[in-house]
Coordinates of C-alpha atoms and ligand atoms in Angstrom, one line a residue:
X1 CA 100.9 156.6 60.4
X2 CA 101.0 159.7 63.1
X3 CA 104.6 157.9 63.8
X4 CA 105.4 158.7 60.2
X5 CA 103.8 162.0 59.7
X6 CA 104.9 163.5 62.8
X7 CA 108.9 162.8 61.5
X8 CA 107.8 164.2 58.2
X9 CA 107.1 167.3 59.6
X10 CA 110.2 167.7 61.0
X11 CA 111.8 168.8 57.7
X12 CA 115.7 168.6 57.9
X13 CA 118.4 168.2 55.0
X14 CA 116.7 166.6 51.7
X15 CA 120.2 165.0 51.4
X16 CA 121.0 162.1 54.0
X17 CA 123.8 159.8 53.9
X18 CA 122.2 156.6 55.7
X19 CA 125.5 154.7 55.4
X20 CA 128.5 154.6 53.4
X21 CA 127.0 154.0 49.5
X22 CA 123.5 155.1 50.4
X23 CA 122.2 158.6 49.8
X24 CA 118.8 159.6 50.6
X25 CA 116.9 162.3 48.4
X26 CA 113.9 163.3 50.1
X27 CA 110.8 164.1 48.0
X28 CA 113.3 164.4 45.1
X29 CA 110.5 162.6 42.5
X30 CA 107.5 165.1 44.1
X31 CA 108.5 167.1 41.1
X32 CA 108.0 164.3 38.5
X33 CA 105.0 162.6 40.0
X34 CA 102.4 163.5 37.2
X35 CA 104.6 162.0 34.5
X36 CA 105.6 159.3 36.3
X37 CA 102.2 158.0 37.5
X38 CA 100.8 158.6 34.3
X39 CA 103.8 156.3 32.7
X40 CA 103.6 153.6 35.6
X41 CA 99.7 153.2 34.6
X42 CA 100.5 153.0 30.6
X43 CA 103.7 150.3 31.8
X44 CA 101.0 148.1 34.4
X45 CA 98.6 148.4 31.4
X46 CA 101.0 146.2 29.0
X47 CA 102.5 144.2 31.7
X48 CA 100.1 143.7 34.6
X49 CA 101.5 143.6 38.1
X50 CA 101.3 140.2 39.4
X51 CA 102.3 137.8 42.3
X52 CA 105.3 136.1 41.5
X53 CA 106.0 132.5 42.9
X54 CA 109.9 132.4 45.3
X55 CA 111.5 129.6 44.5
X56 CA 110.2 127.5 47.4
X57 CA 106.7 127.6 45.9
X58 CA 105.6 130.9 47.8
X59 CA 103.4 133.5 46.4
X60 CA 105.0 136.6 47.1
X61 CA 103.1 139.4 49.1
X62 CA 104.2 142.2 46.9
X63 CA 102.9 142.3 43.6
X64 CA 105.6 143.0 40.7
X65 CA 106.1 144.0 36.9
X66 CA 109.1 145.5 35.1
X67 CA 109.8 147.6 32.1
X68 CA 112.9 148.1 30.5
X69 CA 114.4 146.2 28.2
X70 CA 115.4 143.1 31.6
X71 CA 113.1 142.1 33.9
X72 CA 113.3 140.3 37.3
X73 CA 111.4 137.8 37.5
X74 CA 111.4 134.8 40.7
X75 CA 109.6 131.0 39.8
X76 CA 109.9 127.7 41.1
X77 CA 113.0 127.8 38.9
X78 CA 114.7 131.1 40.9
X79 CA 115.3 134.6 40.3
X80 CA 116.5 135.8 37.3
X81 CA 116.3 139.2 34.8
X82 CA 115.0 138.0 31.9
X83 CA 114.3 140.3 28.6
X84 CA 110.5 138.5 28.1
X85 CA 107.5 138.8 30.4
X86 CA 106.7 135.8 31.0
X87 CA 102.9 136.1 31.6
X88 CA 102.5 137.5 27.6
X89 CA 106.1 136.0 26.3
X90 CA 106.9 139.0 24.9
X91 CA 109.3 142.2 25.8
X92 CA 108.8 144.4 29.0
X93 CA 107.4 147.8 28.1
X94 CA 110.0 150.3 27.2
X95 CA 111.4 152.2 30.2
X96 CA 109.5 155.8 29.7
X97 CA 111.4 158.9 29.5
X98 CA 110.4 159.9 32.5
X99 CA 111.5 156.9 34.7
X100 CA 114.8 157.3 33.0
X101 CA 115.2 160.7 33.3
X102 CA 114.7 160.6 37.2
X103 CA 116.8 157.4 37.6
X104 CA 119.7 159.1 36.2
X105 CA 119.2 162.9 37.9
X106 CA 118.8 161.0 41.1
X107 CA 121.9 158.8 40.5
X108 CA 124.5 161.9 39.3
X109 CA 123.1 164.0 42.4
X110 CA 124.6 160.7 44.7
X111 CA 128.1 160.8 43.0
X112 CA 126.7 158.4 40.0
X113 CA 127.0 160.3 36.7
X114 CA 126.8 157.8 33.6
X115 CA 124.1 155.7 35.0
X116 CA 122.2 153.6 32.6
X117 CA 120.0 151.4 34.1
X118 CA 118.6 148.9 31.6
X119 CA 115.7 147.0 34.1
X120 CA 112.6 148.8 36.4
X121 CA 111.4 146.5 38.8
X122 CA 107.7 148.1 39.4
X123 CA 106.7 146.3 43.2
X124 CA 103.3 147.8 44.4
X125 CA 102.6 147.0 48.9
X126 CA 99.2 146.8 49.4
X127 CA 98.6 146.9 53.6
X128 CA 100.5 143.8 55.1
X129 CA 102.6 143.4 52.4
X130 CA 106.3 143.0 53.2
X131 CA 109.7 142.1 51.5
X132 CA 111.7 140.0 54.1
X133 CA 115.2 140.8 54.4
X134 CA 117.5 140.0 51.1
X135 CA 120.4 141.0 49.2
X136 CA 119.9 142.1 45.9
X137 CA 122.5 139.7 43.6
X138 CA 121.3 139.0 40.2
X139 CA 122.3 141.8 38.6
X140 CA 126.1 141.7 36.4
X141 CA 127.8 144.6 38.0
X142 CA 127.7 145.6 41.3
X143 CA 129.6 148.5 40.7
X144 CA 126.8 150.2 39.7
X145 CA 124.2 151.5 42.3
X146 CA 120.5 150.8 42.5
X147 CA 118.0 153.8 42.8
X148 CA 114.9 153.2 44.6
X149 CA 111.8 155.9 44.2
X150 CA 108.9 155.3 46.9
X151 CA 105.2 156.6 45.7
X152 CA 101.8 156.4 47.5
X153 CA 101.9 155.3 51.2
X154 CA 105.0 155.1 53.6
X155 CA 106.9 152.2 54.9
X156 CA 109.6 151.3 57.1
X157 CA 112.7 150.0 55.4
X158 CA 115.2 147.9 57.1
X159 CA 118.6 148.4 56.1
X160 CA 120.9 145.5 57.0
X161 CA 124.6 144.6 57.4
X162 CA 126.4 142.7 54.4
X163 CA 125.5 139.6 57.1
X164 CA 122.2 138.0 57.3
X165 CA 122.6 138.3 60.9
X166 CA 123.7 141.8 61.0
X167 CA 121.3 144.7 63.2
X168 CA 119.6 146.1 60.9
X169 CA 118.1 150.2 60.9
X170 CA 114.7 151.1 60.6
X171 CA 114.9 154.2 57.8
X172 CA 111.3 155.3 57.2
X173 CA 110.3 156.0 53.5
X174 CA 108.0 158.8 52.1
X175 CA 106.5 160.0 49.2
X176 CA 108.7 161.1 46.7
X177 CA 111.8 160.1 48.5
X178 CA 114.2 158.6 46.4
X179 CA 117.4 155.9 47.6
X180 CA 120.7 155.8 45.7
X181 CA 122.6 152.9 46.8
X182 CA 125.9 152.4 45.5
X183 CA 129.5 151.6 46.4
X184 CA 129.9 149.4 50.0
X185 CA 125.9 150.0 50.4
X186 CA 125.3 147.8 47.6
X187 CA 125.3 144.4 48.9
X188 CA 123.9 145.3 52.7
X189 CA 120.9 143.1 53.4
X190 CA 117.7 145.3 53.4
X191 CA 113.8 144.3 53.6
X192 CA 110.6 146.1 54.1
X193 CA 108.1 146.0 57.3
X194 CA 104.6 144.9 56.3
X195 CA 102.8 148.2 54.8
X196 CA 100.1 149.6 57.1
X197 CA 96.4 150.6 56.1
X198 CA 95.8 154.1 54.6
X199 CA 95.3 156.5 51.7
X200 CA 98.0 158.3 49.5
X201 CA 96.0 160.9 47.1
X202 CA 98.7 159.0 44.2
X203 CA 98.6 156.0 44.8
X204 CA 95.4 155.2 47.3
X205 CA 95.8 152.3 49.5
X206 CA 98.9 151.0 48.1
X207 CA 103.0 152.1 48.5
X208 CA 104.8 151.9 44.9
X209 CA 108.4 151.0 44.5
X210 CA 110.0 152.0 41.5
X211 CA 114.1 150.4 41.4
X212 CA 116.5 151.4 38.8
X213 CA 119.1 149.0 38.1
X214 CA 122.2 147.7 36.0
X215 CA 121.3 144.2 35.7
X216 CA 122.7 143.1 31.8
Ligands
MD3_1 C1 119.8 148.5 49.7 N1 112.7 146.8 47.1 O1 113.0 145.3 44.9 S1 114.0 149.6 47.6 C2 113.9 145.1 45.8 O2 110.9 149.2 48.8 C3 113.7 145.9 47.1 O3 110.3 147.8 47.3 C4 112.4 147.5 48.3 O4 114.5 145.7 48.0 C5 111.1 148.2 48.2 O5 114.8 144.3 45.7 C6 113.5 148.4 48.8 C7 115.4 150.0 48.4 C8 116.7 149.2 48.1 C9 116.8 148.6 46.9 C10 118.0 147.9 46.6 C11 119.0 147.9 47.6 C12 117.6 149.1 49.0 C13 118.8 148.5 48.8 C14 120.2 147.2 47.3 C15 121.2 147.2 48.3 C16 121.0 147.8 49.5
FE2 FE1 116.1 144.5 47.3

């Protein structure tokens, strides 16, 4: 945490190219939290997060739901986008205005006018929860960019090669900051260290990722 606070401080350009593709807008959703934690607890409400199963039977550490009119969803059968929830069978939430509106501000700033994503995977960390390096390849298009917003606590992302085995960068994520990655950035393997204890005043103990995607 000091690690994380102390780089914070720092300040520095709120617009960072990580890589080819991936543009980082720092604190770019401070400005819409209200709305957009108000909308997240109305979308949780109707589609509770939950621990979804991998396909090898494990129960994920990161607990997930989705609005829009696709969700991702991962069984014993895979991963998939899949219009219905499967915990209610019936459609995702609507993507609020809000979550839209962000998404596609966020997306133009990066070089992405036009972007329409039609899923919001909603993953909440609580501490020791972790996303092991992955590429993100269900989606139809990969033309089109995915836009990441972090909320609540921070957490070290690691941003890969377009090889399993490629070094991978630790990028730290804050509060507010927001993620466009599009373009070569796309495909790059990417996970997320396990979350350390502490207390956000949005989101208490827990980090919230909010990603924006294409995926029909
Ligand atoms: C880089 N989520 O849901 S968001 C995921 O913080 C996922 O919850 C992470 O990876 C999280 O699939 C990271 C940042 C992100 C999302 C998609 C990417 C980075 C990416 C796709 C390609 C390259
Ligand atoms: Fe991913």
């Amino acid at each position: 945490m000091e690690l994380f606070e102390a780089r914070r401080e720092e300040g520095g350009p709120t617009h960072q190219s990580l890589a080819p593709g991936a543009m980082v807008l720092r604190a770019f959703a401070v400005q819409h939290e209200a709305a957009l934690m108000v909308d997240l607890q109305k979308v949780i409400e109707q589609a509770p997060l939950r621990h979804m199963l991998t396909p090898g039977g494990f129960r994920m550490s990161v607990a997930m739901s989705n609005c829009g009119a696709l969700g991702w969803v991962s069984d014993r059968r895979g991963y998939r986008y899949d219009a219905l929830d499967p915990a209610s069978a019936r459609r995702w939430p609507a993507m609020p205005a809000s979550f839209l509106a962000l998404a596609t501000e966020a997306a133009t700033r990066a070089g992405f006018a036009g972007f329409r994503p039609d899923a919001c995977l909603v993953n909440r960390y609580q501490p020791g929860a972790r996303l092991t390096l992955h590429q993100d390849r269900n989606e139809r298009d990969f033309a089109q960019p995915i836009v990441s917003v972090s909320l609540g606590l921070p957490a070290m992302f690691l941003f890969g090669g377009t090889q399993r085995s490629d070094k991978t960068a630790r990028v730290p994520l804050f509060h507010g900051d927001v993620v466009v990655w599009g373009g070569p950035a796309r495909l790059r393997f990417h996970g997320v260290l396990a979350l350390e204890d502490g207390h956000h005043a949005a989101t208490g103990g827990h980090r919230i990722n909010l990603t924006f995607r294409c995926a029909g």
